[in-house]
Amino acid sequence: MSQPRPAESRSDAELIRTNRGFYESLWSQAKLIGPERFNTWPLLRELAAAAPRRLEVAPGLRPRLPLDGTCFVDLSRAALRRLHASGAHAVHGMIGALPCADASFELICALDILEHVADDDSALAELARVATPGASVLLSVPLHPAAWTAFDDFVGHCRRYEPAQIIARMAQHGFVIEQSAVYGMQPKSSRLLDLGQWYLTHKRERAMWWYNRVFMPLGLHFQKPLRWRDGLGDTRDVDELLLRCRFRPGAMPSR
């Protein structure tokens, strides 16, 4: 059996269908979990307090920025309903066409999203468009195409990034990577992944019950503390990174 490979050739329409099929079902049966429950909160709390104009893209029901005062943009109608019910300002949209004015936000968070879009250049261009000069931009990206698994396909990933590739891609849009933290909770057991995917495909309601009532609480309980390090740091055997970037449009290289 051949090793699965990144799906760079997928169209936006195909990726939207895959992501909507997975996440709409997930969010329709999940509860909203506040940002203070995640290990990202100690790193983002002070950034959020210092930035009154904030945007979070595609948070689903796992927002990492405060509900009060943050603009949330998501494709999932189920997630938007739950966010609205909790008093958040949330609007329907996608990262490639944000329903926001130019230079609107001092802090932007877009976790677990860049790898889901076919045209990541357009996505980064949109983030640059709505960022104020000097804005902090938080992104997470999976690393190493050679580490691609069936799980990446299942959750709608389009690619993984080589470390040098993500540095260059960010720089093209004026984003300077200042710090990073080792991030992500993908299971290491291929057998466990296969079992989870089978249940999500064939026994979705039962799988969602176990995910929301057992696995998600356990995952939150056993989260490891995150620590910033300069630049990308050592990326060997790192599955995913949380990036803290600064938007410096004057630093954009000439094309």
Short mmCIF file of C-alpha atoms in Angstrom, two decimals:
data_model
loop_
_atom_site.label_atom_id
_atom_site.label_comp_id
_atom_site.label_asym_id
_atom_site.label_seq_id
_atom_site.Cartn_x
_atom_site.Cartn_y
_atom_site.Cartn_z
CA MET A 1 0.00 0.00 0.00
CA SER A 2 1.48 3.35 -1.06
CA GLN A 3 2.07 6.17 1.41
CA PRO A 4 -0.61 8.91 1.11
CA ARG A 5 0.70 12.20 -0.22
CA PRO A 6 -0.33 15.87 0.12
CA ALA A 7 -3.30 16.81 -2.05
CA GLU A 8 -1.96 20.02 -3.62
CA SER A 9 -4.07 19.43 -6.74
CA ARG A 10 -7.42 19.62 -4.92
CA SER A 11 -9.67 22.45 -6.03
CA ASP A 12 -11.16 24.96 -3.62
CA ALA A 13 -14.60 23.43 -4.22
CA GLU A 14 -13.34 19.94 -3.31
CA LEU A 15 -11.62 21.22 -0.18
CA ILE A 16 -14.68 23.19 0.89
CA ARG A 17 -16.85 20.09 0.52
CA THR A 18 -14.41 17.98 2.54
CA ASN A 19 -14.03 20.56 5.29
CA ARG A 20 -17.73 21.38 5.45
CA GLY A 21 -18.62 17.67 5.60
CA PHE A 22 -16.24 17.07 8.52
CA TYR A 23 -16.55 20.27 10.54
CA GLU A 24 -20.25 21.03 10.06
CA SER A 25 -21.04 17.64 11.56
CA LEU A 26 -18.50 18.18 14.33
CA TRP A 27 -19.75 21.64 15.34
CA SER A 28 -23.44 20.72 15.09
CA GLN A 29 -22.96 18.27 17.95
CA ALA A 30 -20.23 20.02 19.97
CA LYS A 31 -20.24 22.52 22.79
CA LEU A 32 -18.38 25.82 22.65
CA ILE A 33 -15.18 25.73 24.71
CA GLY A 34 -13.82 29.07 25.90
CA PRO A 35 -10.29 30.24 25.05
CA GLU A 36 -9.11 30.06 28.66
CA ARG A 37 -9.40 26.25 28.51
CA PHE A 38 -6.66 25.87 25.90
CA ASN A 39 -2.89 25.86 26.32
CA THR A 40 -2.73 28.74 23.82
CA TRP A 41 -4.36 31.08 26.35
CA PRO A 42 -1.25 31.93 28.43
CA LEU A 43 0.50 32.94 25.20
CA LEU A 44 -2.40 34.93 23.74
CA ARG A 45 -3.95 36.53 26.82
CA GLU A 46 -1.64 39.55 27.00
CA LEU A 47 -1.64 39.97 23.21
CA ALA A 48 -5.44 40.07 23.24
CA ALA A 49 -5.57 42.54 26.13
CA ALA A 50 -3.24 44.91 24.26
CA ALA A 51 -5.17 44.73 20.96
CA PRO A 52 -8.73 46.09 21.05
CA ARG A 53 -9.28 45.28 17.35
CA ARG A 54 -9.09 41.51 16.98
CA LEU A 55 -10.02 38.95 14.33
CA GLU A 56 -10.12 35.16 14.55
CA VAL A 57 -10.64 33.18 11.33
CA ALA A 58 -12.33 29.75 11.34
CA PRO A 59 -12.44 29.20 15.12
CA GLY A 60 -15.34 26.76 14.95
CA LEU A 61 -16.33 26.17 18.57
CA ARG A 62 -12.72 26.29 19.80
CA PRO A 63 -11.97 30.06 19.79
CA ARG A 64 -8.57 31.06 21.13
CA LEU A 65 -9.30 34.79 21.46
CA PRO A 66 -11.82 36.31 23.90
CA LEU A 67 -15.46 36.12 22.81
CA ASP A 68 -16.02 39.71 23.91
CA GLY A 69 -14.51 42.20 21.49
CA THR A 70 -13.25 39.75 18.83
CA CYS A 71 -14.68 39.47 15.32
CA PHE A 72 -15.03 35.81 14.32
CA VAL A 73 -15.31 34.64 10.70
CA ASP A 74 -16.32 31.05 9.99
CA LEU A 75 -17.74 28.96 7.15
CA SER A 76 -19.80 26.73 9.47
CA ARG A 77 -23.37 27.85 10.09
CA ALA A 78 -23.55 25.54 13.13
CA ALA A 79 -20.49 27.19 14.67
CA LEU A 80 -21.82 30.68 13.93
CA ARG A 81 -25.11 29.89 15.69
CA ARG A 82 -23.29 28.76 18.83
CA LEU A 83 -20.96 31.76 18.78
CA HIS A 84 -23.93 34.14 18.40
CA ALA A 85 -25.75 32.40 21.26
CA SER A 86 -22.72 33.09 23.47
CA GLY A 87 -22.77 36.79 22.63
CA ALA A 88 -19.89 36.79 20.16
CA HIS A 89 -19.74 38.88 16.99
CA ALA A 90 -19.46 36.25 14.26
CA VAL A 91 -19.97 36.50 10.50
CA HIS A 92 -20.07 34.00 7.65
CA GLY A 93 -17.00 33.98 5.42
CA MET A 94 -13.79 32.32 4.31
CA ILE A 95 -10.14 33.18 4.73
CA GLY A 96 -9.75 33.82 1.00
CA ALA A 97 -12.49 36.48 0.97
CA LEU A 98 -12.80 38.02 4.43
CA PRO A 99 -15.87 40.24 4.96
CA CYS A 100 -13.71 42.90 6.64
CA ALA A 101 -12.34 46.33 5.73
CA ASP A 102 -8.68 46.98 4.94
CA ALA A 103 -6.27 47.51 7.85
CA SER A 104 -8.94 46.71 10.45
CA PHE A 105 -7.18 44.51 13.01
CA GLU A 106 -4.19 44.72 15.35
CA LEU A 107 -4.32 41.03 16.29
CA ILE A 108 -5.32 38.21 13.92
CA CYS A 109 -5.57 34.53 14.80
CA ALA A 110 -6.00 31.82 12.13
CA LEU A 111 -5.16 28.42 13.61
CA ASP A 112 -5.49 25.13 11.73
CA ILE A 113 -6.69 26.84 8.56
CA LEU A 114 -3.86 27.61 6.11
CA GLU A 115 -3.33 23.94 5.31
CA HIS A 116 -7.03 23.59 4.42
CA VAL A 117 -7.15 26.04 1.50
CA ALA A 118 -6.05 25.36 -2.07
CA ASP A 119 -4.68 28.87 -2.60
CA ASP A 120 -2.70 29.73 0.52
CA ASP A 121 -1.17 32.76 -1.20
CA SER A 122 -4.63 34.33 -1.56
CA ALA A 123 -5.39 33.47 2.06
CA LEU A 124 -2.21 35.18 3.28
CA ALA A 125 -2.89 38.15 1.02
CA GLU A 126 -6.30 38.54 2.67
CA LEU A 127 -4.79 38.41 6.14
CA ALA A 128 -2.28 41.07 5.06
CA ARG A 129 -5.09 43.20 3.65
CA VAL A 130 -7.07 43.34 6.90
CA ALA A 131 -4.01 43.69 9.19
CA THR A 132 -2.77 47.04 10.41
CA PRO A 133 0.97 47.73 9.97
CA GLY A 134 2.73 46.17 12.95
CA ALA A 135 -0.18 43.81 13.71
CA SER A 136 0.48 40.49 15.44
CA VAL A 137 -0.68 37.49 13.39
CA LEU A 138 -0.96 34.02 14.93
CA LEU A 139 -0.98 31.04 12.58
CA SER A 140 -0.47 27.31 12.97
CA VAL A 141 0.91 25.08 10.24
CA PRO A 142 1.63 21.33 9.95
CA LEU A 143 5.19 20.54 8.92
CA HIS A 144 7.03 18.05 6.72
CA PRO A 145 5.21 16.69 3.63
CA ALA A 146 6.96 13.37 4.22
CA ALA A 147 4.93 13.02 7.44
CA TRP A 148 1.62 13.06 5.52
CA THR A 149 -0.93 10.51 6.78
CA ALA A 150 -4.46 9.42 5.91
CA PHE A 151 -5.59 11.66 8.77
CA ASP A 152 -4.48 14.73 6.79
CA ASP A 153 -6.72 13.62 3.93
CA PHE A 154 -9.61 12.84 6.22
CA VAL A 155 -9.74 16.25 7.90
CA GLY A 156 -9.34 18.13 4.62
CA HIS A 157 -5.69 19.14 4.62
CA CYS A 158 -4.23 20.28 1.32
CA ARG A 159 -0.56 20.36 2.30
CA ARG A 160 2.14 20.25 4.93
CA TYR A 161 4.96 22.79 4.83
CA GLU A 162 8.69 22.48 4.74
CA PRO A 163 10.15 24.92 7.33
CA ALA A 164 12.00 26.98 4.70
CA GLN A 165 8.86 27.08 2.58
CA ILE A 166 6.67 28.60 5.28
CA ILE A 167 9.29 31.26 6.08
CA ALA A 168 9.46 32.29 2.42
CA ARG A 169 5.69 32.14 1.92
CA MET A 170 5.05 34.37 4.92
CA ALA A 171 7.75 36.85 3.89
CA GLN A 172 6.16 37.25 0.45
CA HIS A 173 3.15 38.80 2.18
CA GLY A 174 5.01 40.95 4.70
CA PHE A 175 4.82 38.58 7.67
CA VAL A 176 7.99 38.18 9.74
CA ILE A 177 8.05 35.09 11.97
CA GLU A 178 9.24 36.29 15.36
CA GLN A 179 8.47 33.30 17.58
CA SER A 180 7.04 29.81 17.46
CA ALA A 181 5.80 27.09 19.79
CA VAL A 182 5.50 23.33 19.26
CA TYR A 183 1.79 22.76 18.84
CA GLY A 184 -0.85 20.17 17.92
CA MET A 185 -2.37 17.01 19.35
CA GLN A 186 -2.57 14.57 16.40
CA PRO A 187 -2.54 10.97 17.73
CA LYS A 188 0.67 9.08 17.02
CA SER A 189 -0.96 5.65 16.69
CA SER A 190 -1.95 4.85 13.10
CA ARG A 191 -4.26 2.11 14.37
CA LEU A 192 -6.07 4.59 16.63
CA LEU A 193 -6.38 7.02 13.70
CA ASP A 194 -7.81 4.31 11.47
CA LEU A 195 -10.33 3.32 14.13
CA GLY A 196 -11.38 6.93 14.71
CA GLN A 197 -11.81 7.58 11.00
CA TRP A 198 -13.92 4.42 10.58
CA TYR A 199 -16.26 5.47 13.38
CA LEU A 200 -16.50 9.05 12.07
CA THR A 201 -17.39 7.69 8.63
CA HIS A 202 -19.75 4.86 9.58
CA LYS A 203 -20.90 5.63 13.14
CA ARG A 204 -20.67 9.42 13.22
CA GLU A 205 -23.21 10.08 15.96
CA ARG A 206 -21.57 7.59 18.32
CA ALA A 207 -18.10 8.91 17.43
CA MET A 208 -19.19 12.48 18.16
CA TRP A 209 -20.57 11.40 21.55
CA TRP A 210 -17.23 9.89 22.52
CA TYR A 211 -15.26 12.83 21.12
CA ASN A 212 -17.26 15.50 22.94
CA ARG A 213 -17.70 13.69 26.27
CA VAL A 214 -14.49 11.71 26.60
CA PHE A 215 -11.65 12.48 24.20
CA MET A 216 -11.96 16.28 24.12
CA PRO A 217 -12.05 16.64 27.94
CA LEU A 218 -9.09 14.26 28.22
CA GLY A 219 -7.20 16.21 25.55
CA LEU A 220 -7.78 19.46 27.43
CA HIS A 221 -6.68 17.89 30.72
CA PHE A 222 -3.43 16.52 29.31
CA GLN A 223 -2.42 19.53 27.23
CA LYS A 224 1.24 20.38 27.51
CA PRO A 225 2.23 24.00 28.29
CA LEU A 226 3.33 25.97 25.24
CA ARG A 227 6.49 28.05 25.27
CA TRP A 228 7.62 30.64 22.76
CA ARG A 229 11.03 30.23 21.18
CA ASP A 230 12.83 32.53 18.75
CA GLY A 231 12.06 32.00 15.07
CA LEU A 232 11.10 28.47 14.04
CA GLY A 233 13.55 26.79 16.41
CA ASP A 234 14.43 23.14 15.90
CA THR A 235 11.76 21.61 13.64
CA ARG A 236 13.02 18.03 13.62
CA ASP A 237 10.21 15.62 14.55
CA VAL A 238 7.83 18.56 15.06
CA ASP A 239 4.38 17.84 13.63
CA GLU A 240 2.90 21.34 13.90
CA LEU A 241 3.99 24.84 14.90
CA LEU A 242 2.18 27.84 16.29
CA LEU A 243 3.69 30.94 14.68
CA ARG A 244 3.71 34.46 16.09
CA CYS A 245 4.29 36.86 13.21
CA ARG A 246 4.57 40.61 12.81
CA PHE A 247 3.02 42.27 9.78
CA ARG A 248 5.60 44.59 8.27
CA PRO A 249 4.41 45.53 4.79
CA GLY A 250 7.63 47.46 4.12
CA ALA A 251 9.57 44.20 4.52
CA MET A 252 7.79 42.52 1.60
CA PRO A 253 10.37 41.39 -0.99
CA SER A 254 10.08 42.69 -4.54
CA ARG A 255 8.55 40.27 -7.04
#
